[in-house]
Amino acid sequence: MEAYKVLEVKQSVFATNDKDANELRAKLKEQGVFLLNLMSSPGSGKTTTLKRTIEALKDEFRIGIMEADIDSEVDAKTMADAGVKAIQLHTGGMCHLDAEMTRQGLEGLGLEDVDFAVLENVGNLVCPAEFDTGSSKNVMILSVPEGHDKPLKYPLMFSICDVVLINKMDVLEYFDFDLDKCREYVHMRNPKAKVIPICARTGEGMDEWFNWLRTEITEWKKG
Amino acid sequence: MEAYKVLEVKQSVFATNDKDANELRAKLKEQGVFLLNLMSSPGSGKTTTLKRTIEALKDEFRIGIMEADIDSEVDAKTMADAGVKAIQLHTGGMCHLDAEMTRQGLEGLGLEDVDFAVLENVGNLVCPAEFDTGSSKNVMILSVPEGHDKPLKYPLMFSICDVVLINKMDVLEYFDFDLDKCREYVHMRNPKAKVIPICARTGEGMDEWFNWLRTEITEWKKG
């Protein structure tokens, strides 16, 4: 198990967030650090998906994880147990992370031995979509039990994501979830979004996700 | 099918929200209107639970439903189809409703023939917990697929709710969800919260929920 820290991050002034985000992204590009912003509802499987991703990619990349949460340190413990560098970010009740909070988090994590950083954002389909964190790519998880109509109800989140992982495919038969309709609704919000059905628990579909990540991280580092 | 309207609600100044909420609550008390604030993550089953609740109680109470959503009118349509007065509230991207937005919603709904009003809040476990809407009671739904650890991660939401409905009990065996642990975590946040396991789809446990509502509405109206 690796050690992990807990950091209280403070929000910057909203108006400057886009500028801050672009500056952070440019700096990360320079340093060769790919930053993934991972978002979803509470309980969609962000932590399990991340754990599997670490297991698959930790021999190829030097991974660092930032776990954002209102309170608690459950997730940073899980990540540290998985054998990677992790930091818990406490948002002090804030429902999202902005670029300045992310910058503080990366500084706390330390980037000298990291080339693939992940921000596990606060479980929320609304506010995190409104704040550019400075990430290289945005990915969200929608789980089968949540229903295929979510792109209709949370338009902004789906419109800003490069990949939508549809998780918990192993329980598809127990829910009224229409995968084709879900794809259609996602593409209505964002025609370029890549939709990958997965099950983080059983491993189904995960190779496609790992391959996408491999390609993106490698491209990013090439510059 | 009843007709429904769409209303764009505007946020009030945050600082005055507690005062606004108390004023609204007092006014509703005077008018004999019980206001339920229903909250949950996206996809926990708020709309299905509400539909069942309407079916069970619509001969006993005059029901009016406010459906809050960032965008879309899916839910107000469902409610109007269920045969009650409904209004869709568009929050203009806001992640929660405050007391002033709720007041505007109730005004738009019209209370002259309503004694049981429901606000279906934005699907979000963070921000709605921070804003008193002026409701008589707060209820949240946690669904089995989300996991029993959610009270650890979203402390404020669980601490302000009078009832926690644990929904989708029919799929319990397919998920790693510990009901006893969940109760323990809920009560850690709020010893007085009533926990009711239900399945809105099959009707399991719903009578206990209806009875709680009946009692509370009746008490409220007695003053």
mmCIF file with all atom_site columns, C-alpha atoms in Angstrom, chain A residues 41-44 46-47 69-72 74-75 93-95 120 122-127 130 143 145-147 149-150 152-155 168 170-171 174-175 189 201, chain B residues 41-44 46-47 69-72 74-75 93-95 120 122-127 130 143 145-147 149-150 152-155 168 170-171 174-175 189 201:
data_model
loop_
_atom_site.group_PDB
_atom_site.id
_atom_site.type_symbol
_atom_site.label_atom_id
_atom_site.label_alt_id
_atom_site.label_comp_id
_atom_site.label_asym_id
_atom_site.label_entity_id
_atom_site.label_seq_id
_atom_site.pdbx_PDB_ins_code
_atom_site.Cartn_x
_atom_site.Cartn_y
_atom_site.Cartn_z
_atom_site.occupancy
_atom_site.B_iso_or_equiv
_atom_site.pdbx_formal_charge
_atom_site.auth_seq_id
_atom_site.auth_comp_id
_atom_site.auth_asym_id
_atom_site.auth_atom_id
_atom_site.pdbx_PDB_model_num
ATOM 1  C CA . SER A 1 41  ? -23.292 10.201 -10.744 1.00 0.00 ? 41  SER A CA 1
ATOM 2  C CA . PRO A 1 42  ? -22.706 8.853  -7.249  1.00 0.00 ? 42  PRO A CA 1
ATOM 3  C CA . GLY A 1 43  ? -22.373 5.089  -7.375  1.00 0.00 ? 43  GLY A CA 1
ATOM 4  C CA . SER A 1 44  ? -21.837 4.633  -11.116 1.00 0.00 ? 44  SER A CA 1
ATOM 5  C CA . LYS A 1 46  ? -15.871 5.439  -10.982 1.00 0.00 ? 46  LYS A CA 1
ATOM 6  C CA . THR A 1 47  ? -13.654 3.910  -8.306  1.00 0.00 ? 47  THR A CA 1
ATOM 7  C CA . ASP A 1 69  ? -14.787 14.085 -2.292  1.00 0.00 ? 69  ASP A CA 1
ATOM 8  C CA . ILE A 1 70  ? -16.839 16.322 -0.060  1.00 0.00 ? 70  ILE A CA 1
ATOM 9  C CA . ASP A 1 71  ? -15.652 14.336 2.916   1.00 0.00 ? 71  ASP A CA 1
ATOM 10 C CA . SER A 1 72  ? -14.215 10.861 3.685   1.00 0.00 ? 72  SER A CA 1
ATOM 11 C CA . VAL A 1 74  ? -12.451 5.940  1.311   1.00 0.00 ? 74  VAL A CA 1
ATOM 12 C CA . ASP A 1 75  ? -11.341 6.285  -2.314  1.00 0.00 ? 75  ASP A CA 1
ATOM 13 C CA . GLY A 1 93  ? -18.659 21.076 0.473   1.00 0.00 ? 93  GLY A CA 1
ATOM 14 C CA . MET A 1 94  ? -18.079 22.207 -3.125  1.00 0.00 ? 94  MET A CA 1
ATOM 15 C CA . CYS A 1 95  ? -19.883 20.129 -5.711  1.00 0.00 ? 95  CYS A CA 1
ATOM 16 C CA . GLU A 1 120 ? -11.884 11.411 -9.950  1.00 0.00 ? 120 GLU A CA 1
ATOM 17 C CA . VAL A 1 122 ? -17.191 14.694 -7.253  1.00 0.00 ? 122 VAL A CA 1
ATOM 18 C CA . GLY A 1 123 ? -20.098 12.313 -8.010  1.00 0.00 ? 123 GLY A CA 1
ATOM 19 C CA . ASN A 1 124 ? -22.460 14.733 -9.745  1.00 0.00 ? 124 ASN A CA 1
ATOM 20 C CA . LEU A 1 125 ? -23.777 15.038 -13.321 1.00 0.00 ? 125 LEU A CA 1
ATOM 21 C CA . VAL A 1 126 ? -24.417 18.775 -13.120 1.00 0.00 ? 126 VAL A CA 1
ATOM 22 C CA . CYS A 1 127 ? -21.769 21.083 -11.692 1.00 0.00 ? 127 CYS A CA 1
ATOM 23 C CA . GLU A 1 130 ? -19.601 23.537 -15.952 1.00 0.00 ? 130 GLU A CA 1
ATOM 24 C CA . SER A 1 143 ? -24.342 2.989  -15.334 1.00 0.00 ? 143 SER A CA 1
ATOM 25 C CA . PRO A 1 145 ? -29.355 1.172  -13.463 1.00 0.00 ? 145 PRO A CA 1
ATOM 26 C CA . GLU A 1 146 ? -29.463 4.961  -13.984 1.00 0.00 ? 146 GLU A CA 1
ATOM 27 C CA . GLY A 1 147 ? -31.431 4.615  -17.212 1.00 0.00 ? 147 GLY A CA 1
ATOM 28 C CA . ASP A 1 149 ? -32.578 8.784  -20.720 1.00 0.00 ? 149 ASP A CA 1
ATOM 29 C CA . LYS A 1 150 ? -29.822 10.570 -18.781 1.00 0.00 ? 150 LYS A CA 1
ATOM 30 C CA . LEU A 1 152 ? -31.756 14.095 -22.179 1.00 0.00 ? 152 LEU A CA 1
ATOM 31 C CA . LYS A 1 153 ? -31.700 15.296 -18.579 1.00 0.00 ? 153 LYS A CA 1
ATOM 32 C CA . TYR A 1 154 ? -28.057 16.260 -18.112 1.00 0.00 ? 154 TYR A CA 1
ATOM 33 C CA . PRO A 1 155 ? -27.204 17.712 -21.525 1.00 0.00 ? 155 PRO A CA 1
ATOM 34 C CA . LYS A 1 168 ? -22.666 -2.386 -15.147 1.00 0.00 ? 168 LYS A CA 1
ATOM 35 C CA . ASP A 1 170 ? -23.688 -7.395 -16.441 1.00 0.00 ? 170 ASP A CA 1
ATOM 36 C CA . VAL A 1 171 ? -27.057 -6.375 -14.961 1.00 0.00 ? 171 VAL A CA 1
ATOM 37 C CA . TYR A 1 174 ? -32.648 -6.684 -14.878 1.00 0.00 ? 174 TYR A CA 1
ATOM 38 C CA . PHE A 1 175 ? -33.183 -3.091 -15.971 1.00 0.00 ? 175 PHE A CA 1
ATOM 39 C CA . ARG A 1 189 ? -25.712 15.837 -27.342 1.00 0.00 ? 189 ARG A CA 1
ATOM 40 C CA . ARG A 1 201 ? -16.539 -5.726 -12.184 1.00 0.00 ? 201 ARG A CA 1
ATOM 41 C CA . SER B 1 41  ? -28.842 10.929 -7.562  1.00 0.00 ? 41  SER B CA 1
ATOM 42 C CA . PRO B 1 42  ? -29.724 10.808 -11.242 1.00 0.00 ? 42  PRO B CA 1
ATOM 43 C CA . GLY B 1 43  ? -31.514 7.549  -12.015 1.00 0.00 ? 43  GLY B CA 1
ATOM 44 C CA . SER B 1 44  ? -32.368 6.431  -8.460  1.00 0.00 ? 44  SER B CA 1
ATOM 45 C CA . LYS B 1 46  ? -37.538 9.506  -8.102  1.00 0.00 ? 46  LYS B CA 1
ATOM 46 C CA . THR B 1 47  ? -40.032 9.637  -10.959 1.00 0.00 ? 47  THR B CA 1
ATOM 47 C CA . ASP B 1 69  ? -34.729 19.696 -14.414 1.00 0.00 ? 69  ASP B CA 1
ATOM 48 C CA . ILE B 1 70  ? -31.864 21.423 -16.136 1.00 0.00 ? 70  ILE B CA 1
ATOM 49 C CA . ASP B 1 71  ? -33.581 20.824 -19.435 1.00 0.00 ? 71  ASP B CA 1
ATOM 50 C CA . SER B 1 72  ? -36.216 18.475 -20.932 1.00 0.00 ? 72  SER B CA 1
ATOM 51 C CA . VAL B 1 74  ? -39.863 14.218 -19.740 1.00 0.00 ? 74  VAL B CA 1
ATOM 52 C CA . ASP B 1 75  ? -40.930 14.078 -16.091 1.00 0.00 ? 75  ASP B CA 1
ATOM 53 C CA . GLY B 1 93  ? -28.315 25.102 -15.609 1.00 0.00 ? 93  GLY B CA 1
ATOM 54 C CA . MET B 1 94  ? -28.578 25.475 -11.813 1.00 0.00 ? 94  MET B CA 1
ATOM 55 C CA . CYS B 1 95  ? -27.857 22.300 -9.902  1.00 0.00 ? 95  CYS B CA 1
ATOM 56 C CA . GLU B 1 120 ? -38.817 16.625 -7.501  1.00 0.00 ? 120 GLU B CA 1
ATOM 57 C CA . VAL B 1 122 ? -32.525 18.123 -9.590  1.00 0.00 ? 122 VAL B CA 1
ATOM 58 C CA . GLY B 1 123 ? -30.812 14.697 -9.549  1.00 0.00 ? 123 GLY B CA 1
ATOM 59 C CA . ASN B 1 124 ? -27.795 15.522 -7.412  1.00 0.00 ? 124 ASN B CA 1
ATOM 60 C CA . LEU B 1 125 ? -26.631 14.428 -3.942  1.00 0.00 ? 125 LEU B CA 1
ATOM 61 C CA . VAL B 1 126 ? -24.587 17.553 -3.271  1.00 0.00 ? 126 VAL B CA 1
ATOM 62 C CA . CYS B 1 127 ? -26.070 20.972 -3.975  1.00 0.00 ? 127 CYS B CA 1
ATOM 63 C CA . GLU B 1 130 ? -27.320 22.977 0.847   1.00 0.00 ? 130 GLU B CA 1
ATOM 64 C CA . SER B 1 143 ? -30.891 3.024  -4.883  1.00 0.00 ? 143 SER B CA 1
ATOM 65 C CA . PRO B 1 145 ? -26.898 -0.102 -7.379  1.00 0.00 ? 145 PRO B CA 1
ATOM 66 C CA . GLU B 1 146 ? -25.355 3.097  -5.972  1.00 0.00 ? 146 GLU B CA 1
ATOM 67 C CA . GLY B 1 147 ? -23.840 1.254  -3.010  1.00 0.00 ? 147 GLY B CA 1
ATOM 68 C CA . ASP B 1 149 ? -21.341 3.668  1.324   1.00 0.00 ? 149 ASP B CA 1
ATOM 69 C CA . LYS B 1 150 ? -23.064 6.793  0.011   1.00 0.00 ? 150 LYS B CA 1
ATOM 70 C CA . LEU B 1 152 ? -20.104 8.364  4.057   1.00 0.00 ? 152 LEU B CA 1
ATOM 71 C CA . LYS B 1 153 ? -19.501 10.307 0.852   1.00 0.00 ? 153 LYS B CA 1
ATOM 72 C CA . TYR B 1 154 ? -22.467 12.705 0.807   1.00 0.00 ? 154 TYR B CA 1
ATOM 73 C CA . PRO B 1 155 ? -22.866 13.508 4.510   1.00 0.00 ? 155 PRO B CA 1
ATOM 74 C CA . LYS B 1 168 ? -34.514 -1.084 -6.270  1.00 0.00 ? 168 LYS B CA 1
ATOM 75 C CA . ASP B 1 170 ? -35.578 -6.230 -6.238  1.00 0.00 ? 170 ASP B CA 1
ATOM 76 C CA . VAL B 1 171 ? -32.015 -6.278 -7.591  1.00 0.00 ? 171 VAL B CA 1
ATOM 77 C CA . TYR B 1 174 ? -27.003 -8.724 -8.023  1.00 0.00 ? 174 TYR B CA 1
ATOM 78 C CA . PHE B 1 175 ? -25.158 -5.992 -6.132  1.00 0.00 ? 175 PHE B CA 1
ATOM 79 C CA . ARG B 1 189 ? -25.254 11.049 9.777   1.00 0.00 ? 189 ARG B CA 1
ATOM 80 C CA . ARG B 1 201 ? -41.293 -0.985 -9.644  1.00 0.00 ? 201 ARG B CA 1
#
